[in-house]
Short mmCIF file of C-alpha atoms and ligand atoms in Angstrom, two decimals:
data_model
loop_
_atom_site.label_atom_id
_atom_site.label_comp_id
_atom_site.label_asym_id
_atom_site.label_seq_id
_atom_site.Cartn_x
_atom_site.Cartn_y
_atom_site.Cartn_z
CA UNK A 1 -11.40 -12.96 4.24
CA UNK A 2 -11.41 -12.16 7.75
CA UNK A 3 -8.36 -10.97 9.72
CA UNK A 4 -8.54 -11.12 13.42
CA UNK A 5 -5.45 -9.12 14.44
CA UNK A 6 -2.82 -6.56 13.72
CA UNK A 7 -0.23 -9.43 13.57
CA UNK A 8 -2.45 -11.43 11.30
CA UNK A 9 -2.84 -8.36 8.97
CA UNK A 10 1.07 -8.24 8.96
CA UNK A 11 1.52 -12.18 8.11
CA UNK A 12 -1.19 -11.64 5.22
CA UNK A 13 0.75 -8.73 3.91
CA UNK A 14 3.92 -10.57 3.98
CA UNK A 15 2.38 -13.73 2.16
CA UNK A 16 0.88 -11.53 -0.24
CA UNK A 17 4.18 -9.83 -1.09
CA UNK A 18 5.90 -13.22 -1.90
CA UNK A 19 3.34 -13.61 -4.70
CA UNK A 20 4.40 -10.32 -6.35
CA UNK A 21 6.68 -9.63 -9.38
CA UNK A 22 7.85 -6.22 -10.04
CA UNK A 23 6.58 -4.04 -11.66
CA UNK A 24 3.19 -4.06 -9.98
CA UNK A 25 1.01 -1.43 -8.55
CA UNK A 26 -1.14 -1.75 -5.36
CA UNK A 27 -4.08 0.33 -4.57
CA UNK A 28 -5.21 0.18 -1.14
CA UNK A 29 -8.82 1.16 -0.30
CA UNK A 30 -10.34 1.70 3.29
CA UNK A 31 -11.00 4.40 5.84
CA UNK A 32 -8.74 5.87 8.30
CA UNK A 33 -7.58 3.31 10.65
CA UNK A 34 -8.72 0.29 8.47
CA UNK A 35 -5.19 -0.96 8.37
CA UNK A 36 -3.64 0.02 4.98
CA UNK A 37 -0.32 1.11 6.57
CA UNK A 38 -0.24 -2.01 8.57
CA UNK A 39 -0.86 -4.14 5.67
CA UNK A 40 2.00 -2.24 3.80
CA UNK A 41 4.26 -3.01 6.86
CA UNK A 42 3.51 -6.91 6.11
CA UNK A 43 4.09 -6.24 2.56
CA UNK A 44 7.68 -4.60 3.16
CA UNK A 45 8.52 -7.68 5.45
CA UNK A 46 7.55 -9.96 2.78
CA UNK A 47 9.95 -7.83 0.30
CA UNK A 48 12.72 -8.33 2.83
CA UNK A 49 12.72 -4.70 3.80
CA UNK A 50 14.25 -4.32 7.28
CA UNK A 51 13.48 -0.64 7.75
CA UNK A 52 10.59 0.38 9.82
CA UNK A 53 7.60 1.26 7.47
CA UNK A 54 5.66 4.35 8.62
CA UNK A 55 3.03 6.21 7.13
CA UNK A 56 4.21 8.77 4.54
CA UNK A 57 1.56 11.06 5.18
CA UNK A 58 3.63 14.24 5.19
CA UNK A 59 6.40 13.43 2.89
CA UNK A 60 3.59 11.65 0.38
CA UNK A 61 5.88 9.09 -0.53
CA UNK A 62 8.56 6.70 0.80
CA UNK A 63 11.14 4.61 -0.87
CA UNK A 64 12.64 1.24 0.70
CA UNK A 65 15.01 -1.40 -0.51
CA UNK A 66 13.98 -4.79 -0.35
CA UNK A 67 16.11 -8.07 -1.20
CA UNK A 68 14.94 -8.16 -4.95
CA UNK A 69 12.76 -5.16 -5.29
CA UNK A 70 12.18 -1.59 -4.23
CA UNK A 71 9.02 -0.65 -2.51
CA UNK A 72 7.68 2.88 -3.04
CA UNK A 73 4.86 3.72 -0.62
CA UNK A 74 2.46 6.69 -1.44
CA UNK A 75 -0.37 8.27 0.58
CA UNK A 76 -2.29 10.97 -1.12
CA UNK A 77 -4.39 11.56 1.86
CA UNK A 78 -6.33 14.99 1.57
CA UNK A 79 -4.03 16.08 -1.40
CA UNK A 80 -6.58 17.80 -3.49
CA UNK A 81 -3.71 18.65 -6.01
CA UNK A 82 -1.12 15.90 -6.34
CA UNK A 83 1.02 18.37 -8.72
CA UNK A 84 4.39 17.05 -9.17
CA UNK A 85 3.70 14.00 -6.87
CA UNK A 86 1.77 12.73 -9.80
CA UNK A 87 4.90 12.80 -12.03
CA UNK A 88 6.98 10.92 -9.22
CA UNK A 89 4.19 8.24 -8.82
CA UNK A 90 4.23 7.77 -12.71
CA UNK A 91 8.05 7.26 -12.42
CA UNK A 92 7.73 4.61 -9.70
CA UNK A 93 5.07 2.88 -11.94
CA UNK A 94 7.42 2.80 -14.87
CA UNK A 95 10.43 1.51 -12.84
CA UNK A 96 10.64 -2.32 -13.62
CA UNK A 97 11.66 -3.15 -10.18
CA UNK A 98 9.43 -1.37 -8.30
CA UNK A 99 6.39 -2.30 -6.04
CA UNK A 100 4.37 0.60 -5.77
CA UNK A 101 1.84 0.92 -3.01
CA UNK A 102 -0.64 3.64 -3.11
CA UNK A 103 -3.33 4.84 -0.31
CA UNK A 104 -5.75 7.41 -0.99
CA UNK A 105 -5.27 7.30 -4.61
CA UNK A 106 -8.61 8.95 -5.83
CA UNK A 107 -6.88 12.18 -6.95
CA UNK A 108 -4.34 10.31 -9.18
CA UNK A 109 -6.48 7.27 -10.19
CA UNK A 110 -6.04 8.12 -13.74
CA UNK A 111 -2.18 7.46 -13.54
CA UNK A 112 -2.67 3.87 -11.85
CA UNK A 113 -2.50 1.15 -14.44
CA UNK A 114 -5.68 -1.17 -15.15
CA UNK A 115 -3.45 -4.16 -14.17
CA UNK A 116 -3.15 -3.00 -10.70
CA UNK A 117 -4.12 -5.12 -7.70
CA UNK A 118 -6.71 -3.54 -5.43
CA UNK A 119 -6.74 -4.43 -1.97
CA UNK A 120 -9.84 -3.35 0.05
CA UNK A 121 -9.73 -3.39 4.06
CA UNK A 122 -12.96 -2.85 6.00
CA UNK A 123 -13.13 -2.28 9.87
CA UNK A 124 -15.07 -4.74 11.73
CA UNK A 125 -14.39 -4.35 15.39
CA UNK A 126 -11.32 -3.22 17.29
CA UNK A 127 -9.16 -6.16 16.20
CA UNK A 128 -10.95 -7.54 13.09
CA UNK A 129 -10.58 -6.51 9.35
CA UNK A 130 -12.40 -7.80 6.29
CA UNK A 131 -9.84 -7.89 3.60
CA UNK A 132 -10.52 -8.55 -0.32
CA UNK A 133 -8.23 -8.60 -3.12
CA UNK A 134 -9.02 -8.06 -6.81
P1 LIG B 201 -4.54 3.23 7.74
O1 LIG B 201 -3.39 3.18 7.10
O2 LIG B 201 -5.72 2.42 6.99
O3 LIG B 201 -5.15 4.54 8.29
P2 LIG B 201 -3.21 1.97 9.75
O4 LIG B 201 -2.54 0.72 9.45
O5 LIG B 201 -2.22 3.27 10.21
O6 LIG B 201 -4.60 2.34 8.97
O7 LIG B 201 -3.93 1.76 11.33
C1 LIG B 201 -4.46 0.49 11.70
C2 LIG B 201 -4.84 0.20 13.15
O8 LIG B 201 -5.60 -0.47 13.42
C3 LIG B 201 -3.41 0.31 13.76
O9 LIG B 201 -3.54 1.07 14.87
C4 LIG B 201 -3.77 -1.08 14.34
O10 LIG B 201 -2.75 -1.66 15.29
C5 LIG B 201 -4.97 -1.43 14.47
N1 LIG B 201 -5.48 -2.75 14.02
C6 LIG B 201 -6.19 -3.48 15.06
N2 LIG B 201 -6.54 -4.78 14.49
C7 LIG B 201 -5.92 -4.86 13.28
C8 LIG B 201 -6.13 -5.70 12.22
N3 LIG B 201 -6.62 -6.84 12.13
N4 LIG B 201 -5.41 -5.25 11.05
C9 LIG B 201 -4.92 -4.11 10.83
N5 LIG B 201 -4.97 -3.22 11.84
C10 LIG B 201 -5.26 -3.42 12.87
MG1 LIG B 202 -2.35 4.92 6.32
#
């Protein structure tokens, strides 16, 4: 599906969130600047999270409290050895109330469950993105 603006991406993430029941893992695929974190901001909005969602790049993970569920947002960008963060992630995945979103999950893919949803975002032009969910 083609998304024409950042605001539209946030709306899309918000609607997607409303289709989810915890526990659920969502793997986000796409280059730097594709819109993975922007999509996650919409998803957080859909979960009733009021806090501002920012990229967890330096802390690797951030936790937010939604209305029904919690959101754990991981970003393993350039982390070649996830070490203890891999165990932290496994704990989130096991939590029955957790929606777990993972950016740059290549290094920990073995930990991700087969029933995860994979959201792929491709840069088309400055304001447009192609999004596919499988
Ligand atoms: P990523 O997490 O994939 O690196 P970000 O979500 O941090 O990407 O950044 C995406 C950037 O692209 C933001 O600056 C956002 O404003 C911009 N952007 C422009 N159009 C869109 C769109 N349709 N969807 C998502 N982001 C968009
Ligand atoms: Mg990001």
